[in-house]
mmCIF file with all atom_site columns, C-alpha atoms in Angstrom:
data_model
loop_
_atom_site.group_PDB
_atom_site.id
_atom_site.type_symbol
_atom_site.label_atom_id
_atom_site.label_alt_id
_atom_site.label_comp_id
_atom_site.label_asym_id
_atom_site.label_entity_id
_atom_site.label_seq_id
_atom_site.pdbx_PDB_ins_code
_atom_site.Cartn_x
_atom_site.Cartn_y
_atom_site.Cartn_z
_atom_site.occupancy
_atom_site.B_iso_or_equiv
_atom_site.pdbx_formal_charge
_atom_site.auth_seq_id
_atom_site.auth_comp_id
_atom_site.auth_asym_id
_atom_site.auth_atom_id
_atom_site.pdbx_PDB_model_num
ATOM 1   C CA . UNK A 1 1   ? 78.982 -91.252  10.826 1.00 81.00 ? 1   UNK A CA 1
ATOM 2   C CA . UNK A 1 2   ? 75.458 -89.811  11.554 1.00 92.00 ? 2   UNK A CA 1
ATOM 3   C CA . UNK A 1 3   ? 74.742 -86.963  13.845 1.00 96.00 ? 3   UNK A CA 1
ATOM 4   C CA . UNK A 1 4   ? 70.895 -87.035  14.312 1.00 97.00 ? 4   UNK A CA 1
ATOM 5   C CA . UNK A 1 5   ? 69.751 -83.487  15.885 1.00 97.00 ? 5   UNK A CA 1
ATOM 6   C CA . UNK A 1 6   ? 66.000 -82.904  17.415 1.00 97.00 ? 6   UNK A CA 1
ATOM 7   C CA . UNK A 1 7   ? 64.341 -80.013  17.439 1.00 97.00 ? 7   UNK A CA 1
ATOM 8   C CA . UNK A 1 8   ? 60.911 -78.024  17.863 1.00 97.00 ? 8   UNK A CA 1
ATOM 9   C CA . UNK A 1 9   ? 60.106 -79.721  21.797 1.00 97.00 ? 9   UNK A CA 1
ATOM 10  C CA . UNK A 1 10  ? 58.670 -77.265  24.671 1.00 98.00 ? 10  UNK A CA 1
ATOM 11  C CA . UNK A 1 11  ? 56.047 -76.580  26.090 1.00 98.00 ? 11  UNK A CA 1
ATOM 12  C CA . UNK A 1 12  ? 52.419 -76.821  24.820 1.00 98.00 ? 12  UNK A CA 1
ATOM 13  C CA . UNK A 1 13  ? 48.901 -77.244  26.237 1.00 98.00 ? 13  UNK A CA 1
ATOM 14  C CA . UNK A 1 14  ? 46.573 -80.026  26.670 1.00 98.00 ? 14  UNK A CA 1
ATOM 15  C CA . UNK A 1 15  ? 44.631 -80.432  22.564 1.00 98.00 ? 15  UNK A CA 1
ATOM 16  C CA . UNK A 1 16  ? 47.557 -78.480  21.257 1.00 98.00 ? 16  UNK A CA 1
ATOM 17  C CA . UNK A 1 17  ? 50.106 -79.372  18.455 1.00 98.00 ? 17  UNK A CA 1
ATOM 18  C CA . UNK A 1 18  ? 53.639 -79.525  17.833 1.00 98.00 ? 18  UNK A CA 1
ATOM 19  C CA . UNK A 1 19  ? 55.841 -80.658  15.391 1.00 98.00 ? 19  UNK A CA 1
ATOM 20  C CA . UNK A 1 20  ? 58.847 -82.291  15.857 1.00 98.00 ? 20  UNK A CA 1
ATOM 21  C CA . UNK A 1 21  ? 62.402 -82.280  13.375 1.00 98.00 ? 21  UNK A CA 1
ATOM 22  C CA . UNK A 1 22  ? 64.838 -84.195  13.147 1.00 98.00 ? 22  UNK A CA 1
ATOM 23  C CA . UNK A 1 23  ? 67.657 -83.680  10.789 1.00 97.00 ? 23  UNK A CA 1
ATOM 24  C CA . UNK A 1 24  ? 70.497 -86.478  9.746  1.00 96.00 ? 24  UNK A CA 1
ATOM 25  C CA . UNK A 1 25  ? 74.188 -84.856  8.877  1.00 95.00 ? 25  UNK A CA 1
ATOM 26  C CA . UNK A 1 26  ? 77.984 -86.295  8.638  1.00 93.00 ? 26  UNK A CA 1
ATOM 27  C CA . UNK A 1 27  ? 79.212 -88.766  6.375  1.00 90.00 ? 27  UNK A CA 1
ATOM 28  C CA . UNK A 1 28  ? 76.572 -91.210  5.701  1.00 90.00 ? 28  UNK A CA 1
ATOM 29  C CA . UNK A 1 29  ? 76.153 -92.764  1.792  1.00 89.00 ? 29  UNK A CA 1
ATOM 30  C CA . UNK A 1 30  ? 72.351 -92.610  3.081  1.00 91.00 ? 30  UNK A CA 1
ATOM 31  C CA . UNK A 1 31  ? 69.553 -92.982  5.356  1.00 93.00 ? 31  UNK A CA 1
ATOM 32  C CA . UNK A 1 32  ? 67.178 -95.929  5.829  1.00 95.00 ? 32  UNK A CA 1
ATOM 33  C CA . UNK A 1 33  ? 64.135 -96.150  7.563  1.00 96.00 ? 33  UNK A CA 1
ATOM 34  C CA . UNK A 1 34  ? 63.639 -93.377  10.201 1.00 97.00 ? 34  UNK A CA 1
ATOM 35  C CA . UNK A 1 35  ? 61.448 -93.425  13.628 1.00 98.00 ? 35  UNK A CA 1
ATOM 36  C CA . UNK A 1 36  ? 60.433 -91.315  16.939 1.00 98.00 ? 36  UNK A CA 1
ATOM 37  C CA . UNK A 1 37  ? 60.703 -93.198  20.028 1.00 98.00 ? 37  UNK A CA 1
ATOM 38  C CA . UNK A 1 38  ? 59.765 -91.773  23.441 1.00 98.00 ? 38  UNK A CA 1
ATOM 39  C CA . UNK A 1 39  ? 60.836 -92.625  26.552 1.00 98.00 ? 39  UNK A CA 1
ATOM 40  C CA . UNK A 1 40  ? 59.107 -90.690  30.397 1.00 96.00 ? 40  UNK A CA 1
ATOM 41  C CA . UNK A 1 41  ? 61.177 -91.215  33.292 1.00 91.00 ? 41  UNK A CA 1
ATOM 42  C CA . UNK A 1 42  ? 60.863 -94.282  35.258 1.00 93.00 ? 42  UNK A CA 1
ATOM 43  C CA . UNK A 1 43  ? 59.591 -95.769  31.980 1.00 95.00 ? 43  UNK A CA 1
ATOM 44  C CA . UNK A 1 44  ? 61.857 -97.627  29.000 1.00 96.00 ? 44  UNK A CA 1
ATOM 45  C CA . UNK A 1 45  ? 61.469 -95.976  26.105 1.00 96.00 ? 45  UNK A CA 1
ATOM 46  C CA . UNK A 1 46  ? 58.960 -96.532  22.874 1.00 97.00 ? 46  UNK A CA 1
ATOM 47  C CA . UNK A 1 47  ? 58.306 -96.759  19.472 1.00 98.00 ? 47  UNK A CA 1
ATOM 48  C CA . UNK A 1 48  ? 56.335 -93.782  18.643 1.00 98.00 ? 48  UNK A CA 1
ATOM 49  C CA . UNK A 1 49  ? 56.285 -94.452  15.033 1.00 98.00 ? 49  UNK A CA 1
ATOM 50  C CA . UNK A 1 50  ? 58.158 -95.481  11.960 1.00 98.00 ? 50  UNK A CA 1
ATOM 51  C CA . UNK A 1 51  ? 58.555 -94.623  8.568  1.00 98.00 ? 51  UNK A CA 1
ATOM 52  C CA . UNK A 1 52  ? 60.389 -96.588  5.862  1.00 97.00 ? 52  UNK A CA 1
ATOM 53  C CA . UNK A 1 53  ? 62.636 -95.243  2.932  1.00 93.00 ? 53  UNK A CA 1
ATOM 54  C CA . UNK A 1 54  ? 59.393 -95.929  0.850  1.00 92.00 ? 54  UNK A CA 1
ATOM 55  C CA . UNK A 1 55  ? 57.157 -93.770  2.873  1.00 95.00 ? 55  UNK A CA 1
ATOM 56  C CA . UNK A 1 56  ? 55.450 -96.990  4.772  1.00 98.00 ? 56  UNK A CA 1
ATOM 57  C CA . UNK A 1 57  ? 54.398 -95.956  8.413  1.00 98.00 ? 57  UNK A CA 1
ATOM 58  C CA . UNK A 1 58  ? 53.652 -97.776  11.704 1.00 98.00 ? 58  UNK A CA 1
ATOM 59  C CA . UNK A 1 59  ? 52.279 -96.158  14.751 1.00 98.00 ? 59  UNK A CA 1
ATOM 60  C CA . UNK A 1 60  ? 52.067 -96.988  18.380 1.00 98.00 ? 60  UNK A CA 1
ATOM 61  C CA . UNK A 1 61  ? 48.264 -97.441  18.722 1.00 98.00 ? 61  UNK A CA 1
ATOM 62  C CA . UNK A 1 62  ? 48.653 -94.495  21.606 1.00 97.00 ? 62  UNK A CA 1
ATOM 63  C CA . UNK A 1 63  ? 49.426 -91.731  18.764 1.00 98.00 ? 63  UNK A CA 1
ATOM 64  C CA . UNK A 1 64  ? 46.983 -93.011  16.397 1.00 98.00 ? 64  UNK A CA 1
ATOM 65  C CA . UNK A 1 65  ? 45.306 -90.734  15.247 1.00 97.00 ? 65  UNK A CA 1
ATOM 66  C CA . UNK A 1 66  ? 47.130 -88.059  16.510 1.00 98.00 ? 66  UNK A CA 1
ATOM 67  C CA . UNK A 1 67  ? 50.436 -88.022  15.044 1.00 98.00 ? 67  UNK A CA 1
ATOM 68  C CA . UNK A 1 68  ? 52.122 -88.189  11.856 1.00 98.00 ? 68  UNK A CA 1
ATOM 69  C CA . UNK A 1 69  ? 55.472 -89.172  10.672 1.00 98.00 ? 69  UNK A CA 1
ATOM 70  C CA . UNK A 1 70  ? 56.847 -87.994  7.811  1.00 98.00 ? 70  UNK A CA 1
ATOM 71  C CA . UNK A 1 71  ? 60.409 -87.082  5.847  1.00 97.00 ? 71  UNK A CA 1
ATOM 72  C CA . UNK A 1 72  ? 62.355 -85.334  3.075  1.00 96.00 ? 72  UNK A CA 1
ATOM 73  C CA . UNK A 1 73  ? 64.667 -88.014  1.787  1.00 93.00 ? 73  UNK A CA 1
ATOM 74  C CA . UNK A 1 74  ? 66.175 -84.723  -0.470 1.00 93.00 ? 74  UNK A CA 1
ATOM 75  C CA . UNK A 1 75  ? 66.965 -83.539  2.864  1.00 94.00 ? 75  UNK A CA 1
ATOM 76  C CA . UNK A 1 76  ? 67.586 -85.966  5.348  1.00 94.00 ? 76  UNK A CA 1
ATOM 77  C CA . UNK A 1 77  ? 65.083 -84.724  7.831  1.00 96.00 ? 77  UNK A CA 1
ATOM 78  C CA . UNK A 1 78  ? 62.267 -86.514  9.247  1.00 98.00 ? 78  UNK A CA 1
ATOM 79  C CA . UNK A 1 79  ? 59.231 -85.065  11.123 1.00 98.00 ? 79  UNK A CA 1
ATOM 80  C CA . UNK A 1 80  ? 56.724 -85.680  14.098 1.00 98.00 ? 80  UNK A CA 1
ATOM 81  C CA . UNK A 1 81  ? 53.589 -83.920  13.772 1.00 98.00 ? 81  UNK A CA 1
ATOM 82  C CA . UNK A 1 82  ? 51.455 -84.209  16.730 1.00 98.00 ? 82  UNK A CA 1
ATOM 83  C CA . UNK A 1 83  ? 47.984 -83.012  17.369 1.00 98.00 ? 83  UNK A CA 1
ATOM 84  C CA . UNK A 1 84  ? 45.288 -83.664  20.189 1.00 98.00 ? 84  UNK A CA 1
ATOM 85  C CA . UNK A 1 85  ? 48.601 -83.822  22.685 1.00 98.00 ? 85  UNK A CA 1
ATOM 86  C CA . UNK A 1 86  ? 47.648 -85.128  26.246 1.00 98.00 ? 86  UNK A CA 1
ATOM 87  C CA . UNK A 1 87  ? 49.640 -85.204  29.095 1.00 97.00 ? 87  UNK A CA 1
ATOM 88  C CA . UNK A 1 88  ? 50.883 -88.526  29.249 1.00 96.00 ? 88  UNK A CA 1
ATOM 89  C CA . UNK A 1 89  ? 52.252 -87.555  26.033 1.00 98.00 ? 89  UNK A CA 1
ATOM 90  C CA . UNK A 1 90  ? 54.957 -85.594  28.050 1.00 97.00 ? 90  UNK A CA 1
ATOM 91  C CA . UNK A 1 91  ? 58.066 -87.267  27.233 1.00 98.00 ? 91  UNK A CA 1
ATOM 92  C CA . UNK A 1 92  ? 61.800 -87.146  25.776 1.00 98.00 ? 92  UNK A CA 1
ATOM 93  C CA . UNK A 1 93  ? 61.120 -87.853  22.153 1.00 98.00 ? 93  UNK A CA 1
ATOM 94  C CA . UNK A 1 94  ? 64.098 -89.138  20.330 1.00 98.00 ? 94  UNK A CA 1
ATOM 95  C CA . UNK A 1 95  ? 65.085 -89.303  16.719 1.00 98.00 ? 95  UNK A CA 1
ATOM 96  C CA . UNK A 1 96  ? 66.650 -93.429  15.282 1.00 97.00 ? 96  UNK A CA 1
ATOM 97  C CA . UNK A 1 97  ? 67.631 -93.270  12.131 1.00 97.00 ? 97  UNK A CA 1
ATOM 98  C CA . UNK A 1 98  ? 69.329 -96.140  10.448 1.00 95.00 ? 98  UNK A CA 1
ATOM 99  C CA . UNK A 1 99  ? 72.359 -95.467  8.369  1.00 93.00 ? 99  UNK A CA 1
ATOM 100 C CA . UNK A 1 100 ? 74.812 -96.720  5.498  1.00 92.00 ? 100 UNK A CA 1
ATOM 101 C CA . UNK A 1 101 ? 77.903 -96.300  4.947  1.00 89.00 ? 101 UNK A CA 1
ATOM 102 C CA . UNK A 1 102 ? 78.563 -97.638  2.171  1.00 86.00 ? 102 UNK A CA 1
ATOM 103 C CA . UNK A 1 103 ? 76.390 -99.357  -0.823 1.00 83.00 ? 103 UNK A CA 1
ATOM 104 C CA . UNK A 1 104 ? 76.239 -103.011 0.406  1.00 85.00 ? 104 UNK A CA 1
ATOM 105 C CA . UNK A 1 105 ? 77.065 -102.251 3.864  1.00 85.00 ? 105 UNK A CA 1
ATOM 106 C CA . UNK A 1 106 ? 74.614 -103.281 7.038  1.00 90.00 ? 106 UNK A CA 1
ATOM 107 C CA . UNK A 1 107 ? 72.723 -100.515 8.241  1.00 91.00 ? 107 UNK A CA 1
ATOM 108 C CA . UNK A 1 108 ? 74.162 -99.249  11.635 1.00 94.00 ? 108 UNK A CA 1
ATOM 109 C CA . UNK A 1 109 ? 71.415 -97.647  14.247 1.00 96.00 ? 109 UNK A CA 1
ATOM 110 C CA . UNK A 1 110 ? 71.695 -93.365  15.461 1.00 96.00 ? 110 UNK A CA 1
ATOM 111 C CA . UNK A 1 111 ? 70.294 -91.920  17.808 1.00 97.00 ? 111 UNK A CA 1
ATOM 112 C CA . UNK A 1 112 ? 69.308 -88.337  18.637 1.00 98.00 ? 112 UNK A CA 1
ATOM 113 C CA . UNK A 1 113 ? 70.094 -86.503  22.163 1.00 97.00 ? 113 UNK A CA 1
ATOM 114 C CA . UNK A 1 114 ? 66.582 -86.062  22.752 1.00 97.00 ? 114 UNK A CA 1
ATOM 115 C CA . UNK A 1 115 ? 63.900 -82.646  22.866 1.00 98.00 ? 115 UNK A CA 1
ATOM 116 C CA . UNK A 1 116 ? 61.935 -82.601  25.930 1.00 98.00 ? 116 UNK A CA 1
ATOM 117 C CA . UNK A 1 117 ? 57.910 -82.231  24.803 1.00 98.00 ? 117 UNK A CA 1
ATOM 118 C CA . UNK A 1 118 ? 55.616 -81.450  27.727 1.00 98.00 ? 118 UNK A CA 1
ATOM 119 C CA . UNK A 1 119 ? 52.193 -81.413  28.066 1.00 98.00 ? 119 UNK A CA 1
ATOM 120 C CA . UNK A 1 120 ? 50.171 -78.755  30.683 1.00 96.00 ? 120 UNK A CA 1
ATOM 121 C CA . UNK A 1 121 ? 47.031 -80.859  32.204 1.00 88.00 ? 121 UNK A CA 1
#
């Protein structure tokens, strides 16, 4: 019903910046809350930041002050601006979104395929 595609990942040096983008497409009524998660090898996926339909945001303590999540509802996109990157930010970053199939339907959670972010030390 909803496909999420991330872009913008790659290699960056410590202290650098990078912006990730995620576009939602497919057949859906609307997109609700959106979020970014990340997962390092051998570790569990963790929430990085999320943003509600109204624009309220939450951040993991490890990225507060460095990362900013934003969205463009008209384009069905969510972004993650990452500044002051550290080697420990090296992860696969996944886009996440709630998708609604109808006006009164319950939301389903969708995941993107992930994009690799590597921060060199």
